[in-house]
Amino acid sequence: MRAMGGQLGGLGILNLLLGDGDYMYTYCSTKLAHITRRAPFGEANLSDAEMVVNFVEHTTPDDVVSVLATEPLTDNEEWVRMQPGELLVWREGEILSLIHISEPT
């Protein structure tokens, strides 16, 4: 995955989400942001619509919910912006590792 991200990233824009059933891999070439929500869940204001989502209605106290997008989807939560060349490995909604992949020269 590390070699592939570096090679493909050198060809142009590549923001990648890849899953194998157990793990999810996210690679940022230009823009990706993520947020992880855990109990106690609250409300989120969507940034592009006048809508509020109350996550208490859609989750259990044991849930871990992570969302990735090119831009933050809510305006009342703190999203983490990935840096170009970062690869994150996820499992069950949690980040297991962060690897910085250098762009090929």
Coordinates of C-alpha atoms in Angstrom, one line a residue:
M1 CA 0.0 0.0 0.0
R2 CA 2.8 2.4 0.9
A3 CA 4.6 1.9 -2.5
M4 CA 1.3 2.1 -4.4
G5 CA 0.3 5.3 -2.7
G6 CA 3.7 6.9 -3.6
Q7 CA 3.6 5.7 -7.2
L8 CA 0.0 6.6 -7.9
G9 CA 0.2 9.9 -6.0
G10 CA 3.1 11.0 -8.3
L11 CA 0.8 10.7 -11.3
G12 CA -1.7 13.3 -10.1
I13 CA -4.5 13.7 -7.5
L14 CA -5.2 10.5 -5.6
N15 CA -7.4 10.5 -2.5
L16 CA -8.0 6.9 -1.7
L17 CA -10.3 4.9 0.5
L18 CA -9.7 1.1 0.4
G19 CA -11.2 -1.6 2.6
D20 CA -10.5 -5.3 2.9
G21 CA -13.4 -6.2 5.3
D22 CA -11.2 -5.8 8.4
Y23 CA -9.2 -2.7 7.8
M24 CA -9.7 0.5 5.9
Y25 CA -6.8 2.5 4.3
T26 CA -7.1 6.2 3.6
Y27 CA -4.5 8.0 1.5
C28 CA -4.5 11.8 1.1
S29 CA -3.0 13.3 -2.0
T30 CA -4.7 16.7 -1.8
K31 CA -7.6 17.0 0.6
L32 CA -9.2 14.6 3.1
A33 CA -10.7 15.3 6.5
H34 CA -12.0 12.9 9.2
I35 CA -13.9 12.9 12.4
T36 CA -14.5 10.1 14.9
R37 CA -17.5 10.3 17.2
R38 CA -18.1 8.3 20.4
A39 CA -20.6 8.4 23.3
P40 CA -21.8 10.7 24.5
F41 CA -23.2 11.5 21.1
G42 CA -24.6 14.9 20.3
E43 CA -26.0 16.9 17.5
A44 CA -24.2 17.9 14.3
N45 CA -25.0 20.9 12.1
L46 CA -24.6 20.1 8.4
S47 CA -22.5 22.8 6.8
D48 CA -24.2 22.8 3.4
A49 CA -27.9 22.5 4.5
E50 CA -30.0 23.8 7.3
M51 CA -30.2 20.4 9.0
V52 CA -29.2 19.1 12.4
V53 CA -28.5 15.4 12.9
N54 CA -29.0 14.1 16.5
F55 CA -26.6 11.1 16.7
V56 CA -28.2 9.8 19.9
E57 CA -31.1 8.7 17.8
H58 CA -28.9 6.7 15.5
T59 CA -26.2 5.2 17.7
T60 CA -25.7 3.1 20.8
P61 CA -23.4 4.0 23.7
D62 CA -20.8 1.4 22.4
D63 CA -20.6 2.7 18.8
V64 CA -17.6 4.4 17.3
V65 CA -18.5 6.3 14.1
S66 CA -15.8 7.7 11.8
V67 CA -16.5 9.8 8.7
L68 CA -14.1 10.8 5.9
A69 CA -14.8 13.4 3.3
T70 CA -12.8 15.9 1.1
E71 CA -14.3 18.7 3.2
P72 CA -15.8 18.8 6.7
L73 CA -19.5 18.0 6.5
T74 CA -20.5 19.7 9.7
D75 CA -19.7 23.2 11.1
N76 CA -20.0 22.6 14.9
E77 CA -17.5 19.8 15.2
E78 CA -13.7 19.6 15.1
W79 CA -12.6 17.7 12.0
V80 CA -9.0 16.6 11.4
R81 CA -7.5 17.5 8.0
M82 CA -5.1 14.9 6.7
Q83 CA -1.8 16.2 5.2
P84 CA -0.8 15.3 1.6
G85 CA 1.1 12.1 1.7
E86 CA -0.5 10.7 4.8
L87 CA -1.8 7.1 4.9
L88 CA -4.1 6.1 7.8
V89 CA -5.0 2.5 8.7
W90 CA -8.4 2.1 10.4
R91 CA -10.2 -0.7 12.2
E92 CA -13.6 -0.6 13.8
G93 CA -13.8 3.2 13.4
E94 CA -10.4 3.8 15.1
I95 CA -7.1 4.9 13.6
L96 CA -4.4 2.1 14.1
S97 CA -1.5 3.9 12.5
L98 CA -0.4 6.9 10.5
I99 CA 2.3 6.6 7.8
H100 CA 3.7 9.5 5.9
I101 CA 4.5 8.6 2.3
S102 CA 7.0 10.7 0.5
E103 CA 6.1 11.7 -3.0
P104 CA 8.5 10.2 -5.6
T105 CA 11.1 12.6 -6.9

